[in-house]
Amino acid sequence: MPAKRKKPLKKRTSSKKSAAKKKSFMGRLGRFIKKIIMLSLIFGTIIFSLYTFYLNNIIKNQFEGRRWSIPAKVYARSLEVYPGLKITVNQFEKELKLAAYRKDRQASTEGSFSKNGQRIELVTRHFNFPDGEETSHKLRIQFNRSGISSIYDHEQGRKLSLVRLDPALIGSIHPKLHEDRLLLSENDIPQKLKNTLLAVEDRNFYQHYGIDPKGIARAMWTNIRAGSAIQGGSTLTQQLVKNYFLTQERTLVRKFNEAIMSLLLEYHYSKDEILTAYINEVYLGQDGRRAIHGFALASEYYFKRPISQLSQPQVALLVGLVKGPSYYNPRNNTQRAIKRRNTVLKVMLDQGVVEQNQYQKAIKTNLGISRRWSLNSSPFPAFLDSVKNQLQENYNQDDLTDKGLKIFTTLNPQVQWAAENALASQIKSVGTKRGQHLQGAVVVSHRDSAEILAIVGGKNSQEGDFNRAINARRPIGSLIKPAIYLTAIEQGYTLSSLLNDKEFSAKSVKGKLWKPKNFDKKEHGLVPLHVSLAKSYNLSTARLGMEIGVDKVLNTVRSLGVETDALPYPAVLLGSLTLSPIQVSQMYQTLADQGFYSPLHTILSVQDENNETLQQYPVRVERRINESAAYVINANLQEVVSMGTGKGLSRYIPSHYNIAGKTGTTNELRDSWFAGFGNNLIGVVWMGRDDNKPAGLTGSSGALKVWGKMMKQLDVGILDQNQPENIKWFWIDSMNQLKLTGRCNNAEFLPFIKGSEPEKTQSCTSGEYFEKNKVNWLERLFN
């Protein structure tokens, strides 16, 4: 028998082994995959947890504490209204409009007024001043030719002697992002706004946990039925997360982050906190570079009303803007905005938030948008520059742009407008050819308080490109002369001292020969000191300055409040010293206050966002100049206006106002200056060209006219100096250095510091003296 074959058995054995090996391999592979999956899940969980922890930290760090950067708000002075106030009904109306009051047919709500002839009905706003709270008043203010004649309070049923209006907001100091908002607390949010917002944007807000799948599905179905996108799928929480923490980019990563952060936000904070944050955060428009955020500011921006005073259609419009502030901008796209507002109202009707009759009435109303009101740029940029300069002495930039400070300033709108109008009028009068390159600057301050009331930085007062009042340093010409003569008076000279007005030369910079000239190119021989200043003679002034010392003159300039490192060259005596108009203002402020130095300032006080006063700026007073010497020089400056280079001022200001002032003109008529003061106001005016070419104006033909036109509109005050006890007035014959017993034909009535008057006395009744001096010497000199 043939032997049995065993190969098939081997095959079967081999197959079993292969199957076993394969099964073992698959088992190992399965276990490996399970391990990989488990490790991946563990690792993914760790990564997800860490990433969630990271997002959680972002929320907690950014959302707790101060959530927004609130710009500092800058206010003008508050207008105190009382019977007898010299203000016309039109000027008063202009003040109200500057303060964003609404002109209605009938004044019924805060911030509204109506005008009927010489009567204004007004509802003032509640306001927290640094010195206390001012409640709202419903007033009737009656005017006559002199100003305000009576103030009647409708609610109290009686006449008032004084009421204070809330100040006009004249600017703000924004952070780099230029975001602006007015914050509402949870209790400040009108229920009307909550109902409208939730009906349109998130009806299940109080039921979901940050994301709402049902809401997404419902929004998709509603939009499909409507044929357009009228509802969004994102919850308010998601929108807040996107606006506050994330960017607007449309990526899966951003949507993932948005979902996780929405859940976290809902975990940490209450629904009402989230809703309040959304209402304050949402972007609702653009005012130039300034972004309008939050419903409170949007209400003021579009309607000039606080959010609490808005009607249902107005609230619906603001809620409608959430979808697209630019696309539905009611100022640029009226019909589109109406359509969007009505869509919002229809959603509210469908959800039973409003009744059918309310809906029908609402869709028929107009938008009620106010005239454009912008704080993108201040209406008074030059003044705002000065405010910022003063603030930087005590606050860093973050304080000014983040913490919602309230800055109360000294700006007086009436003075500011008068200054702007006077400068514009004078430049216009020069003519188109010369006037197109002509520029100017004005600074006005209060004599007693050193408060700056107005600053004009250029002929286009609302352009903030270059502030000439602060930054333009120009030769001041003869405006330096009072400092020279003041120095001389302090050294023992008197107004009757004789000066030599003859040509001379002196070595100046680098050995060059300095040869001053009079404006009229003439010499005048011996002249009394007071005549030299009144007539602004250069030769006698320069000789006097050289005699008393140029360094002494510069020290006097510094004592008057001007910081300068100018070297004591002879040319300084005739105005080569370069100063800005605001520096000149400080110099004349000290003169006007009879030697008391008070730093010029634009800020009264600073409050924080909780209306707590952080800082006040009281008047600081320091005696810098001898009172009697200052009195004598100011009397001489009154003579400048009454009989000297400033006598043209009488065309604008009556002579009995006794204004003190000084004209200034530089070489080739490049700069025209006038500085002057009455009892209440001090004003400095500069005119010239930015390219430093001749302007063709003297101090009296340019700047003086601006000063006169401006002060004619204001209460400059009749100047009445406080006469020190050691000042006495005498009739003097300066040419003969005699003290006269009466008003002789050639007599000059001059003030002297006691003991400095001429020693010799002459009687007017002396026949020889009378015949010798029967021609009125003073009249001959000034005519």
mmCIF file of C-alpha atoms in Angstrom, residues 419-689:
data_model
loop_
_atom_site.group_PDB
_atom_site.id
_atom_site.type_symbol
_atom_site.label_atom_id
_atom_site.label_comp_id
_atom_site.label_asym_id
_atom_site.label_seq_id
_atom_site.Cartn_x
_atom_site.Cartn_y
_atom_site.Cartn_z
ATOM 1 C CA ALA A 419 -13.205 136.774 19.750
ATOM 2 C CA GLU A 420 -13.755 134.495 16.760
ATOM 3 C CA ASN A 421 -16.108 136.931 15.057
ATOM 4 C CA ALA A 422 -13.853 139.947 15.638
ATOM 5 C CA LEU A 423 -10.801 138.225 14.158
ATOM 6 C CA ALA A 424 -12.737 136.901 11.161
ATOM 7 C CA SER A 425 -14.310 140.320 10.563
ATOM 8 C CA GLN A 426 -10.983 142.148 10.613
ATOM 9 C CA ILE A 427 -9.290 139.670 8.278
ATOM 10 C CA LYS A 428 -12.239 139.946 5.907
ATOM 11 C CA SER A 429 -12.022 143.751 5.953
ATOM 12 C CA VAL A 430 -8.396 143.606 4.794
ATOM 13 C CA GLY A 431 -9.558 142.208 1.451
ATOM 14 C CA THR A 432 -9.330 138.896 -0.349
ATOM 15 C CA LYS A 433 -5.857 139.385 -1.810
ATOM 16 C CA ARG A 434 -4.116 140.313 1.454
ATOM 17 C CA GLY A 435 -6.464 138.475 3.775
ATOM 18 C CA GLN A 436 -6.100 135.015 2.247
ATOM 19 C CA HIS A 437 -2.639 134.596 3.800
ATOM 20 C CA LEU A 438 -3.363 136.549 6.958
ATOM 21 C CA GLN A 439 -3.687 134.707 10.242
ATOM 22 C CA GLY A 440 -4.375 135.642 13.822
ATOM 23 C CA ALA A 441 -4.743 134.492 17.409
ATOM 24 C CA VAL A 442 -6.632 135.779 20.445
ATOM 25 C CA VAL A 443 -6.438 135.055 24.162
ATOM 26 C CA VAL A 444 -8.927 136.554 26.647
ATOM 27 C CA SER A 445 -8.679 136.145 30.404
ATOM 28 C CA HIS A 446 -10.388 137.481 33.506
ATOM 29 C CA ARG A 447 -8.410 140.173 35.293
ATOM 30 C CA ASP A 448 -9.112 139.056 38.865
ATOM 31 C CA SER A 449 -9.163 135.272 38.582
ATOM 32 C CA ALA A 450 -6.620 134.665 35.762
ATOM 33 C CA GLU A 451 -9.172 132.325 34.184
ATOM 34 C CA ILE A 452 -8.767 131.986 30.427
ATOM 35 C CA LEU A 453 -12.189 132.662 28.955
ATOM 36 C CA ALA A 454 -11.428 132.248 25.254
ATOM 37 C CA ILE A 455 -8.650 131.118 22.933
ATOM 38 C CA VAL A 456 -8.687 131.496 19.149
ATOM 39 C CA GLY A 457 -5.873 129.651 17.404
ATOM 40 C CA GLY A 458 -6.433 130.911 13.855
ATOM 41 C CA LYS A 459 -8.875 132.540 11.480
ATOM 42 C CA ASN A 460 -10.584 129.188 10.949
ATOM 43 C CA SER A 461 -11.364 128.764 14.621
ATOM 44 C CA GLN A 462 -12.709 125.207 14.351
ATOM 45 C CA GLU A 463 -9.638 123.857 12.609
ATOM 46 C CA GLY A 464 -7.324 122.220 15.081
ATOM 47 C CA ASP A 465 -4.287 121.885 12.820
ATOM 48 C CA PHE A 466 -2.061 124.586 14.339
ATOM 49 C CA ASN A 467 -2.795 126.530 17.484
ATOM 50 C CA ARG A 468 -1.119 129.896 17.039
ATOM 51 C CA ALA A 469 -2.292 131.165 20.415
ATOM 52 C CA ILE A 470 -0.160 128.543 22.182
ATOM 53 C CA ASN A 471 2.427 127.338 19.690
ATOM 54 C CA ALA A 472 3.274 130.322 17.458
ATOM 55 C CA ARG A 473 6.249 132.161 18.939
ATOM 56 C CA ARG A 474 6.607 135.549 17.272
ATOM 57 C CA PRO A 475 8.666 138.690 17.967
ATOM 58 C CA ILE A 476 6.525 140.817 20.283
ATOM 59 C CA GLY A 477 7.744 144.223 19.167
ATOM 60 C CA SER A 478 6.772 147.085 21.430
ATOM 61 C CA LEU A 479 4.768 144.858 23.754
ATOM 62 C CA ILE A 480 7.991 144.453 25.717
ATOM 63 C CA LYS A 481 8.237 148.179 26.437
ATOM 64 C CA PRO A 482 6.069 148.175 29.586
ATOM 65 C CA ALA A 483 8.610 145.749 31.102
ATOM 66 C CA ILE A 484 11.422 148.166 30.256
ATOM 67 C CA TYR A 485 9.667 151.165 31.758
ATOM 68 C CA LEU A 486 8.537 149.151 34.772
ATOM 69 C CA THR A 487 12.156 148.198 35.431
ATOM 70 C CA ALA A 488 13.112 151.870 35.184
ATOM 71 C CA ILE A 489 10.373 152.936 37.624
ATOM 72 C CA GLU A 490 11.582 150.337 40.112
ATOM 73 C CA GLN A 491 15.096 151.777 39.761
ATOM 74 C CA GLY A 492 13.971 155.303 40.576
ATOM 75 C CA TYR A 493 12.832 156.791 37.274
ATOM 76 C CA THR A 494 9.498 158.609 37.162
ATOM 77 C CA LEU A 495 6.954 159.326 34.449
ATOM 78 C CA SER A 496 8.358 162.836 34.167
ATOM 79 C CA SER A 497 11.998 161.735 33.801
ATOM 80 C CA LEU A 498 13.490 163.094 30.583
ATOM 81 C CA LEU A 499 14.809 160.630 28.019
ATOM 82 C CA ASN A 500 16.977 161.329 25.009
ATOM 83 C CA ASP A 501 15.262 160.278 21.790
ATOM 84 C CA LYS A 502 18.257 160.513 19.466
ATOM 85 C CA GLU A 503 19.913 158.003 17.193
ATOM 86 C CA PHE A 504 22.769 155.894 18.498
ATOM 87 C CA SER A 505 24.455 152.595 17.784
ATOM 88 C CA ALA A 506 25.651 149.707 19.918
ATOM 89 C CA LYS A 507 27.471 146.437 19.384
ATOM 90 C CA SER A 508 25.121 143.500 19.158
ATOM 91 C CA VAL A 509 25.481 139.780 18.364
ATOM 92 C CA LYS A 510 28.874 138.794 16.971
ATOM 93 C CA GLY A 511 30.062 142.378 17.105
ATOM 94 C CA LYS A 512 27.507 143.648 14.614
ATOM 95 C CA LEU A 513 26.438 147.246 14.917
ATOM 96 C CA TRP A 514 22.863 147.734 16.143
ATOM 97 C CA LYS A 515 21.266 151.010 15.044
ATOM 98 C CA PRO A 516 17.607 151.336 16.108
ATOM 99 C CA LYS A 517 15.172 153.700 14.371
ATOM 100 C CA ASN A 518 11.853 155.261 15.297
ATOM 101 C CA PHE A 519 8.797 154.134 13.376
ATOM 102 C CA ASP A 520 8.413 157.625 11.896
ATOM 103 C CA LYS A 521 12.153 157.746 11.056
ATOM 104 C CA LYS A 522 12.515 160.934 13.131
ATOM 105 C CA GLU A 523 14.283 161.968 16.300
ATOM 106 C CA HIS A 524 12.323 163.749 19.031
ATOM 107 C CA GLY A 525 15.021 165.064 21.327
ATOM 108 C CA LEU A 526 14.327 165.203 25.042
ATOM 109 C CA VAL A 527 10.953 163.610 25.893
ATOM 110 C CA PRO A 528 9.322 162.738 29.202
ATOM 111 C CA LEU A 529 9.340 159.039 29.992
ATOM 112 C CA HIS A 530 5.537 158.737 29.892
ATOM 113 C CA VAL A 531 5.433 160.314 26.436
ATOM 114 C CA SER A 532 8.119 157.923 25.175
ATOM 115 C CA LEU A 533 5.976 154.926 26.169
ATOM 116 C CA ALA A 534 2.694 156.450 25.012
ATOM 117 C CA LYS A 535 4.150 157.293 21.610
ATOM 118 C CA SER A 536 6.213 154.084 21.518
ATOM 119 C CA TYR A 537 9.469 155.847 20.646
ATOM 120 C CA ASN A 538 12.198 153.328 19.913
ATOM 121 C CA LEU A 539 15.300 155.486 20.339
ATOM 122 C CA SER A 540 14.526 156.767 23.830
ATOM 123 C CA THR A 541 13.294 153.305 24.860
ATOM 124 C CA ALA A 542 16.453 151.582 23.655
ATOM 125 C CA ARG A 543 18.682 154.156 25.376
ATOM 126 C CA LEU A 544 16.727 153.669 28.602
ATOM 127 C CA GLY A 545 17.000 149.895 28.352
ATOM 128 C CA MET A 546 20.734 150.011 27.776
ATOM 129 C CA GLU A 547 21.131 152.290 30.781
ATOM 130 C CA ILE A 548 19.135 150.187 33.239
ATOM 131 C CA GLY A 549 20.477 146.888 31.826
ATOM 132 C CA VAL A 550 18.972 144.445 29.338
ATOM 133 C CA ASP A 551 19.484 141.626 31.845
ATOM 134 C CA LYS A 552 17.390 143.557 34.385
ATOM 135 C CA VAL A 553 14.640 143.971 31.804
ATOM 136 C CA LEU A 554 14.609 140.224 31.118
ATOM 137 C CA ASN A 555 14.408 139.562 34.838
ATOM 138 C CA THR A 556 11.319 141.781 34.949
ATOM 139 C CA VAL A 557 9.817 139.820 32.049
ATOM 140 C CA ARG A 558 10.376 136.630 34.045
ATOM 141 C CA SER A 559 8.851 138.205 37.137
ATOM 142 C CA LEU A 560 5.778 139.030 35.071
ATOM 143 C CA GLY A 561 5.354 135.294 34.486
ATOM 144 C CA VAL A 562 7.166 134.540 31.228
ATOM 145 C CA GLU A 563 9.690 131.712 31.195
ATOM 146 C CA THR A 564 12.403 132.697 28.749
ATOM 147 C CA ASP A 565 16.068 131.871 28.244
ATOM 148 C CA ALA A 566 16.630 134.865 25.952
ATOM 149 C CA LEU A 567 20.109 136.368 26.077
ATOM 150 C CA PRO A 568 20.488 140.057 27.036
ATOM 151 C CA TYR A 569 21.177 141.416 23.564
ATOM 152 C CA PRO A 570 20.186 145.030 22.829
ATOM 153 C CA ALA A 571 17.662 143.955 20.159
ATOM 154 C CA VAL A 572 15.528 142.472 22.947
ATOM 155 C CA LEU A 573 14.659 146.063 23.938
ATOM 156 C CA LEU A 574 12.735 146.610 20.710
ATOM 157 C CA GLY A 575 10.878 143.314 20.673
ATOM 158 C CA SER A 576 13.119 140.666 19.138
ATOM 159 C CA LEU A 577 12.019 138.473 22.045
ATOM 160 C CA THR A 578 9.742 135.764 20.631
ATOM 161 C CA LEU A 579 6.692 134.767 22.658
ATOM 162 C CA SER A 580 3.352 133.103 21.989
ATOM 163 C CA PRO A 581 0.120 135.061 22.508
ATOM 164 C CA ILE A 582 -0.636 133.054 25.652
ATOM 165 C CA GLN A 583 2.791 133.959 27.098
ATOM 166 C CA VAL A 584 2.123 137.622 26.373
ATOM 167 C CA SER A 585 -1.243 137.199 28.092
ATOM 168 C CA GLN A 586 0.489 135.961 31.228
ATOM 169 C CA MET A 587 2.807 138.957 31.154
ATOM 170 C CA TYR A 588 -0.049 141.460 30.880
ATOM 171 C CA GLN A 589 -2.142 139.508 33.387
ATOM 172 C CA THR A 590 0.439 140.290 36.056
ATOM 173 C CA LEU A 591 0.562 143.947 35.003
ATOM 174 C CA ALA A 592 -3.229 144.239 35.016
ATOM 175 C CA ASP A 593 -3.426 142.775 38.519
ATOM 176 C CA GLN A 594 -0.989 145.428 39.703
ATOM 177 C CA GLY A 595 1.966 143.111 40.163
ATOM 178 C CA PHE A 596 0.204 140.033 41.510
ATOM 179 C CA TYR A 597 1.190 136.935 39.563
ATOM 180 C CA SER A 598 -1.568 134.353 39.077
ATOM 181 C CA PRO A 599 -0.916 131.521 36.600
ATOM 182 C CA LEU A 600 -3.365 131.589 33.724
ATOM 183 C CA HIS A 601 -5.535 128.482 33.802
ATOM 184 C CA THR A 602 -8.378 126.847 31.932
ATOM 185 C CA ILE A 603 -9.560 124.268 34.486
ATOM 186 C CA LEU A 604 -11.725 124.829 37.554
ATOM 187 C CA SER A 605 -12.050 121.267 38.838
ATOM 188 C CA VAL A 606 -11.906 117.576 37.925
ATOM 189 C CA GLN A 607 -14.440 114.896 38.913
ATOM 190 C CA ASP A 608 -14.274 111.144 38.593
ATOM 191 C CA GLU A 609 -16.994 109.039 36.996
ATOM 192 C CA ASN A 610 -18.814 108.847 40.336
ATOM 193 C CA ASN A 611 -19.017 112.659 40.574
ATOM 194 C CA GLU A 612 -16.434 112.802 43.335
ATOM 195 C CA THR A 613 -14.126 115.817 43.119
ATOM 196 C CA LEU A 614 -10.538 114.737 42.498
ATOM 197 C CA GLN A 615 -8.920 118.125 42.209
ATOM 198 C CA GLN A 616 -9.762 121.814 42.291
ATOM 199 C CA TYR A 617 -7.734 124.658 40.837
ATOM 200 C CA PRO A 618 -8.073 127.665 43.131
ATOM 201 C CA VAL A 619 -6.499 130.984 42.213
ATOM 202 C CA ARG A 620 -2.848 131.159 43.282
ATOM 203 C CA VAL A 621 -1.562 134.652 43.972
ATOM 204 C CA GLU A 622 2.039 135.773 44.412
ATOM 205 C CA ARG A 623 3.369 139.317 44.665
ATOM 206 C CA ARG A 624 5.961 139.600 41.890
ATOM 207 C CA ILE A 625 6.072 143.342 41.117
ATOM 208 C CA ASN A 626 6.038 146.345 43.410
ATOM 209 C CA GLU A 627 2.418 147.480 43.629
ATOM 210 C CA SER A 628 3.188 151.178 43.288
ATOM 211 C CA ALA A 629 5.475 150.684 40.284
ATOM 212 C CA ALA A 630 2.802 148.582 38.588
ATOM 213 C CA TYR A 631 0.201 151.273 39.302
ATOM 214 C CA VAL A 632 2.381 153.948 37.689
ATOM 215 C CA ILE A 633 3.037 151.880 34.565
ATOM 216 C CA ASN A 634 -0.643 150.994 34.164
ATOM 217 C CA ALA A 635 -1.502 154.687 34.368
ATOM 218 C CA ASN A 636 0.993 155.211 31.549
ATOM 219 C CA LEU A 637 -0.631 152.397 29.555
ATOM 220 C CA GLN A 638 -3.956 154.211 29.944
ATOM 221 C CA GLU A 639 -2.240 157.196 28.352
ATOM 222 C CA VAL A 640 -1.185 154.965 25.440
ATOM 223 C CA VAL A 641 -4.882 154.427 24.695
ATOM 224 C CA SER A 642 -6.111 157.933 25.455
ATOM 225 C CA MET A 643 -3.407 159.924 23.613
ATOM 226 C CA GLY A 644 -0.800 157.570 22.163
ATOM 227 C CA THR A 645 -0.537 154.771 19.610
ATOM 228 C CA GLY A 646 -3.690 153.122 20.938
ATOM 229 C CA LYS A 647 -6.002 156.119 20.637
ATOM 230 C CA GLY A 648 -7.816 154.502 17.699
ATOM 231 C CA LEU A 649 -9.516 152.271 20.268
ATOM 232 C CA SER A 650 -11.930 155.132 21.017
ATOM 233 C CA ARG A 651 -13.837 154.158 17.859
ATOM 234 C CA TYR A 652 -14.926 150.984 19.634
ATOM 235 C CA ILE A 653 -14.688 151.607 23.388
ATOM 236 C CA PRO A 654 -15.812 154.904 25.013
ATOM 237 C CA SER A 655 -12.892 156.906 26.393
ATOM 238 C CA HIS A 656 -14.346 156.958 29.923
ATOM 239 C CA TYR A 657 -13.592 153.226 30.182
ATOM 240 C CA ASN A 658 -9.955 154.241 30.754
ATOM 241 C CA ILE A 659 -8.619 151.152 28.972
ATOM 242 C CA ALA A 660 -4.911 150.406 29.395
ATOM 243 C CA GLY A 661 -3.059 148.839 26.493
ATOM 244 C CA LYS A 662 -0.060 148.663 24.222
ATOM 245 C CA THR A 663 0.389 148.278 20.488
ATOM 246 C CA GLY A 664 3.192 146.225 18.994
ATOM 247 C CA THR A 665 4.655 146.200 15.491
ATOM 248 C CA THR A 666 7.720 144.311 14.239
ATOM 249 C CA ASN A 667 10.158 144.949 11.397
ATOM 250 C CA GLU A 668 8.674 145.244 7.905
ATOM 251 C CA LEU A 669 5.176 145.051 9.430
ATOM 252 C CA ARG A 670 5.456 141.292 9.873
ATOM 253 C CA ASP A 671 3.572 141.175 13.185
ATOM 254 C CA SER A 672 0.664 143.221 14.502
ATOM 255 C CA TRP A 673 -0.007 143.053 18.267
ATOM 256 C CA PHE A 674 -2.293 144.632 20.792
ATOM 257 C CA ALA A 675 -2.541 143.817 24.494
ATOM 258 C CA GLY A 676 -4.990 145.647 26.697
ATOM 259 C CA PHE A 677 -7.256 145.411 29.716
ATOM 260 C CA GLY A 678 -10.253 146.976 31.389
ATOM 261 C CA ASN A 679 -11.543 146.311 34.864
ATOM 262 C CA ASN A 680 -12.855 142.825 33.997
ATOM 263 C CA LEU A 681 -11.121 141.463 30.933
ATOM 264 C CA ILE A 682 -7.613 141.195 29.511
ATOM 265 C CA GLY A 683 -7.126 140.527 25.818
ATOM 266 C CA VAL A 684 -4.106 139.837 23.612
ATOM 267 C CA VAL A 685 -4.386 139.791 19.824
ATOM 268 C CA TRP A 686 -1.758 138.862 17.242
ATOM 269 C CA MET A 687 -2.048 139.138 13.467
ATOM 270 C CA GLY A 688 0.483 138.118 10.842
ATOM 271 C CA ARG A 689 1.389 135.466 8.303
#
